[in-house]
Amino acid sequence: MSTHDRHTNVMILGSGPAGWTAAIYAARANLAPMVLHGPARGGQLMLTTEVENYPGFEHGIMGPKLMELFEAQAARFGTRIVQAWATEVDLTKRPFTVKTATDGDFTCDSLVIATGAEAMWLDLPNEVRIRDAGGGVSACATCDGAFFKNKELVVVGGGDTAMEEANFLTRYATKVTVVHRRDKLRASKIMADRATKNPKISFVWDSAVVDVLDTNGNKKIRAVVLENLKSKERTEFACGGLFIAIGHKPNTELFVGKLDCDAKGYLVTDAKSTATKIPGVFACGDVQDSVYRQAVTAAGTGCMAAIDAERWLEANGAGH
Ligand code: NDP
């Protein structure tokens, strides 16, 4: 790769709806953007099944297919796509530098951060041990559901993700029990109704999973320990799999101490803009959005970031 290939007007970190949309807009503005993405190309939609609420697809579309279309559209307009894990960014001087684990350093006049968010875990010691051994603890029903045919499963969480996962898992499981820490779901009415009406799904309210059990350390889940948060009573609940659906955390490790984060850890951008506190650095998608977190809003802010970057480059005599 020549020095020229290592520099770009607009570097986009991340390949979810925000990243690809930023790429489409920047590429159509003749800015020859580069998308740098890690191994999880396509972001969170790669882990979902049917997306029913992305406008333009009357009958829905599978998440991975939607991401394939986004990428193809970005590529069609000349986006350079590089798979490399970014390990460090230097935002103290321009051009900015993005260091990667395997492909050396890249520089850019403007940076669009679209690194998204990822699933949170309960982080119980046995959860981690059994999860890492592939023993039946997962945060992705779409990825792992098929491994749990004819099992009784537990899903933790009360949001849309938990309802979606529980519903999806009933394709395989004999029974799905949703464990929620309150007595009211956070999920939207349509998702909650779908789950409560599903005869294979039942609910355990006001309860937390406080441990994951295997048999003689064989790292294969056999039960979870539930604690009723009101009575503090603990019970063993037999199950063949545990799916954790308690929300997501933004992927901001590269930017800690360099850019401002809010109380939940999401990158802070100016009101009605994707600008961060560093001129020329923009953030879009779930990494800066703890409120809406939808594919369509991520795509919308990706568009905004590309337009913001284009205008900033123009005003600063770069990007030609
Ligand atoms: P949410 O933050 O909406 O929900 C997380 C759930 O997990 C809450 O019920 C929360 O409880 C519970 N929870 C959080 N931490 C813990 C913990 N440590 N222990 C036990 N329970 C915990 O996240 P989701 O991933 O469900 O949804 C994120 C966004 O994505 C939402 O805006 C949602 O609407 C959207 N989404 C939309 C879908 C669709 O429309 N098809 C599908 C999936 C997600 P509590 O309620 O008490 O806070």
XYZ file of C-alpha atoms and ligand atoms in Angstrom:
368
model
C 0.000 0.000 0.000
C 1.493 3.395 -0.985
C 1.592 6.473 1.263
C -1.245 7.845 -0.852
C -3.359 4.783 -0.098
C -2.742 5.311 3.597
C -4.335 8.756 3.619
C -7.962 9.606 3.097
C -10.128 12.720 3.229
C -12.738 10.968 5.320
C -11.968 7.927 7.453
C -15.055 6.139 8.713
C -14.576 3.790 11.655
C -17.327 1.167 11.718
C -19.512 -0.682 9.241
C -23.047 -0.601 10.631
C -25.910 1.483 9.213
C -24.231 4.724 10.378
C -20.820 3.908 8.886
C -22.104 2.734 5.505
C -24.500 5.672 5.178
C -21.686 8.104 5.966
C -19.643 6.301 3.289
C -22.418 6.536 0.671
C -22.796 10.275 1.221
C -19.056 11.001 1.423
C -18.353 8.883 -1.670
C -21.092 10.619 -3.663
C -19.498 13.927 -2.605
C -16.290 12.716 -4.313
C -14.414 12.505 -1.030
C -13.141 8.946 -1.657
C -13.838 7.817 1.925
C -12.313 4.793 3.579
C -14.324 2.503 5.837
C -12.176 0.734 8.405
C -13.956 -2.124 10.095
C -13.103 -4.891 12.524
C -14.053 -8.565 12.275
C -17.742 -7.853 13.046
C -18.418 -6.290 9.627
C -21.973 -4.956 9.440
C -22.426 -4.284 13.147
C -25.382 -5.273 15.268
C -27.802 -5.903 12.398
C -25.686 -8.920 11.497
C -26.986 -10.457 14.724
C -30.654 -9.852 14.041
C -33.202 -11.693 11.949
C -36.038 -9.861 10.284
C -35.982 -6.062 10.369
C -39.599 -4.986 10.000
C -39.245 -1.294 10.672
C -36.605 -0.144 8.188
C -38.527 2.108 5.780
C -38.677 1.004 2.167
C -39.010 -2.720 2.866
C -42.738 -3.292 3.073
C -42.394 -6.952 4.019
C -39.230 -6.565 6.095
C -35.685 -7.615 5.296
C -33.127 -9.793 7.071
C -30.536 -7.744 9.011
C -27.455 -9.220 7.277
C -29.061 -8.717 3.840
C -29.779 -5.079 4.659
C -26.130 -4.570 5.624
C -24.994 -6.269 2.414
C -27.077 -3.758 0.439
C -25.677 -0.816 2.424
C -22.118 -2.007 1.774
C -22.711 -2.628 -1.932
C -24.148 0.867 -2.312
C -21.142 2.401 -0.511
C -18.732 0.357 -2.659
C -20.528 1.327 -5.871
C -19.617 4.965 -5.316
C -15.956 4.207 -4.678
C -15.640 3.701 -0.913
C -12.395 1.987 0.033
C -13.126 -0.814 2.493
C -10.351 -2.056 4.744
C -10.634 -4.755 7.383
C -8.239 -3.925 10.198
C -8.665 -3.565 13.934
C -8.059 0.039 15.028
C -5.975 0.038 18.212
C -5.276 3.727 18.762
C -6.196 7.128 17.393
C -4.171 10.328 17.570
C -6.549 13.266 17.424
C -4.058 15.832 18.747
C -2.839 16.928 15.320
C -4.023 16.876 11.742
C -4.026 14.785 9.737
C -5.429 12.456 12.379
C -3.769 9.049 12.717
C -5.514 5.708 13.142
C -3.196 2.884 14.149
C -4.260 -0.689 13.394
C -3.228 -4.046 14.818
C -2.315 -5.650 11.502
C -2.170 -3.019 8.741
C -0.013 -0.199 10.120
C -1.114 3.422 10.383
C -3.647 5.373 8.343
C -4.110 9.144 8.299
C -7.175 11.229 7.524
C -8.239 14.868 7.273
C -11.558 14.129 8.940
C -12.727 11.223 11.042
C -16.250 9.820 11.302
C -16.702 7.582 14.339
C -19.392 4.950 13.778
C -18.141 2.215 16.077
C -21.596 1.367 17.426
C -22.450 -0.450 20.606
C -22.373 -4.046 21.824
C -24.323 -6.330 24.107
C -23.846 -6.113 27.868
C -23.310 -9.179 30.074
C -24.189 -9.819 33.692
C -20.506 -10.613 34.354
C -21.191 -13.312 36.957
C -18.044 -15.447 37.393
C -19.708 -18.674 36.223
C -21.503 -16.871 33.406
C -18.160 -15.809 31.937
C -16.593 -19.242 32.462
C -19.474 -21.131 30.839
C -19.979 -18.522 28.097
C -16.308 -18.594 27.084
C -16.473 -22.399 26.856
C -19.540 -22.190 24.585
C -21.502 -23.977 27.287
C -24.884 -22.334 26.840
C -24.634 -18.643 27.754
C -25.222 -16.263 24.869
C -26.271 -12.695 24.042
C -27.446 -13.493 20.523
C -30.432 -15.718 19.846
C -30.035 -15.307 16.102
C -26.461 -16.525 16.239
C -26.895 -19.333 18.744
C -30.605 -20.203 18.960
C -30.365 -23.188 16.639
C -27.970 -24.870 19.086
C -30.742 -25.024 21.680
C -33.331 -27.285 20.029
C -35.848 -28.810 22.467
C -34.315 -27.114 25.498
C -35.847 -24.969 28.204
C -34.256 -21.546 28.026
C -33.993 -18.437 30.162
C -33.852 -14.905 28.768
C -32.813 -12.024 31.045
C -34.156 -8.522 30.390
C -37.378 -6.631 29.893
C -36.670 -4.538 26.787
C -37.391 -5.020 23.079
C -34.275 -7.116 22.632
C -35.358 -9.545 25.365
C -38.835 -9.880 23.819
C -37.395 -10.363 20.342
C -34.903 -12.957 21.583
C -37.559 -14.810 23.588
C -39.917 -14.952 20.618
C -37.190 -16.053 18.269
C -36.010 -18.775 20.648
C -39.479 -20.364 20.775
C -38.705 -21.636 17.246
C -36.283 -24.054 18.874
C -36.965 -24.226 22.594
C -39.687 -26.183 24.326
C -40.155 -23.296 26.749
C -38.659 -19.831 27.271
C -38.748 -18.077 30.628
C -38.103 -14.345 30.685
C -36.548 -13.166 33.948
C -36.985 -9.457 34.572
C -35.812 -7.378 37.501
C -39.053 -5.383 37.726
C -42.746 -6.245 37.363
C -43.193 -4.097 34.270
C -41.620 -4.545 30.848
C -39.614 -1.755 29.254
C -40.356 -3.197 25.795
C -42.668 -1.444 23.312
C -46.310 -2.549 23.463
C -46.216 -4.469 20.175
C -43.143 -6.466 21.189
C -44.420 -7.053 24.716
C -47.819 -8.218 23.405
C -46.183 -10.614 20.985
C -44.172 -12.190 23.810
C -46.958 -12.321 26.388
C -49.286 -13.949 23.860
C -46.735 -16.587 22.899
C -47.804 -19.802 24.697
C -44.198 -20.991 24.971
C -43.091 -17.887 26.891
C -43.576 -17.306 30.606
C -42.278 -14.587 32.908
C -40.574 -14.463 36.277
C -40.923 -10.926 37.670
C -38.890 -8.924 40.188
C -36.037 -11.373 39.860
C -32.381 -11.486 38.897
C -30.114 -14.257 37.685
C -27.400 -14.291 40.350
C -25.478 -17.402 39.307
C -25.099 -19.916 36.491
C -24.594 -23.566 37.418
C -22.959 -26.458 35.603
C -22.318 -30.066 36.633
C -18.999 -30.775 38.363
C -17.309 -27.919 36.504
C -18.118 -29.332 33.035
C -18.869 -25.782 31.740
C -22.282 -26.812 30.373
C -25.175 -24.905 31.879
C -27.731 -26.948 33.819
C -29.494 -24.222 35.831
C -29.474 -20.606 36.909
C -29.935 -19.285 40.421
C -32.764 -16.768 40.605
C -33.120 -14.227 43.358
C -36.477 -12.647 44.034
C -35.422 -9.049 44.558
C -38.315 -8.371 46.926
C -38.210 -11.433 49.185
C -34.467 -12.094 48.611
C -35.379 -15.770 48.264
C -33.012 -17.750 46.010
C -34.113 -20.710 43.906
C -32.430 -22.991 41.406
C -34.097 -22.888 37.996
C -33.174 -25.700 35.607
C -32.457 -24.640 32.024
C -30.474 -25.667 28.983
C -29.399 -22.170 27.973
C -29.208 -18.566 29.168
C -29.670 -15.602 26.834
C -28.723 -12.220 28.220
C -30.560 -9.269 26.683
C -29.976 -6.388 29.070
C -28.928 -3.662 26.682
C -25.777 -2.442 25.060
C -22.687 -0.404 25.746
C -21.080 1.981 23.259
C -17.736 1.073 21.704
C -15.726 4.079 22.857
C -12.508 2.485 24.159
C -10.415 4.235 21.481
C -11.668 7.661 22.497
C -11.681 7.633 26.288
C -9.873 10.743 27.547
C -9.774 12.157 24.010
C -13.430 12.968 23.384
C -16.226 13.742 25.846
C -18.594 10.970 26.922
C -21.926 11.381 28.727
C -22.876 9.710 32.012
C -23.783 6.471 30.202
C -20.476 6.465 28.306
C -21.817 7.568 24.904
C -19.829 10.087 22.839
C -21.082 13.636 23.135
C -21.859 15.592 19.980
C -23.015 19.188 19.521
C -26.770 19.714 19.422
C -28.246 19.165 15.942
C -24.837 18.095 14.630
C -22.443 15.168 14.714
C -19.476 17.378 15.664
C -17.412 16.295 18.657
C -15.283 18.720 20.630
C -12.380 18.170 18.216
C -12.839 19.992 14.896
C -12.880 17.483 12.037
C -13.973 14.556 14.233
C -17.612 13.514 13.966
C -19.631 10.762 15.650
C -22.779 9.034 14.436
C -24.934 5.994 15.132
C -25.219 4.051 18.374
C -21.846 5.161 19.734
C -23.398 8.585 20.353
C -27.064 7.650 20.776
C -28.365 6.086 23.977
C -31.938 7.107 23.231
C -33.188 5.962 19.794
C -30.664 3.257 18.784
C -32.483 2.232 15.640
C -30.960 1.283 12.294
C -32.809 4.129 10.630
C -31.682 6.739 13.157
C -28.121 5.420 12.930
C -28.298 5.755 9.141
C -29.724 9.260 9.536
C -26.862 10.399 11.732
C -24.385 8.706 9.361
C -25.735 10.956 6.618
C -25.401 13.964 8.930
C -21.788 13.052 9.763
C -20.825 12.850 6.080
C -22.430 16.215 5.365
C -20.786 17.732 8.464
C -17.400 16.312 7.394
C -17.831 17.547 3.824
C -18.651 21.084 4.975
C -15.830 21.085 7.491
C -13.302 19.913 4.878
C -14.526 22.565 2.459
C -14.250 25.305 5.094
C -10.770 24.125 6.026
C -9.418 23.836 2.503
C -9.006 20.064 2.649
C -10.711 17.140 0.970
C -9.673 17.785 -2.646
P -33.058 -1.632 26.820
O -32.061 -0.754 27.497
O -34.254 -1.031 26.207
O -33.562 -2.741 27.860
C -32.673 -3.424 28.679
C -33.465 -4.295 29.628
O -32.551 -5.045 30.426
C -34.342 -3.495 30.588
O -35.565 -4.139 30.774
C -33.506 -3.468 31.865
O -34.303 -3.445 33.032
C -32.779 -4.767 31.810
N -31.467 -4.700 32.450
C -30.482 -3.791 32.281
N -29.404 -4.076 33.038
C -29.727 -5.190 33.722
C -29.038 -5.981 34.667
N -27.783 -5.701 35.047
N -29.667 -7.060 35.173
C -30.914 -7.379 34.788
N -31.626 -6.680 33.884
C -31.041 -5.591 33.362
O -32.181 -2.464 25.770
P -32.674 -3.307 24.511
O -31.437 -3.931 24.011
O -33.805 -4.162 24.840
O -33.181 -2.227 23.452
C -32.300 -1.165 23.042
C -32.992 -0.293 21.988
O -33.147 -1.034 20.783
C -34.387 0.143 22.406
O -34.585 1.446 21.963
C -35.279 -0.823 21.673
O -36.558 -0.268 21.416
C -34.502 -1.069 20.395
N -34.840 -2.379 19.808
C -35.822 -2.448 18.863
C -36.173 -3.647 18.296
C -37.242 -3.673 17.252
O -37.997 -2.718 17.170
N -37.339 -4.703 16.447
C -35.524 -4.916 18.684
C -34.531 -4.736 19.710
C -34.211 -3.519 20.258
P -35.181 -2.149 33.410
O -36.368 -2.182 32.505
O -35.512 -2.398 34.832
O -34.283 -0.975 33.208
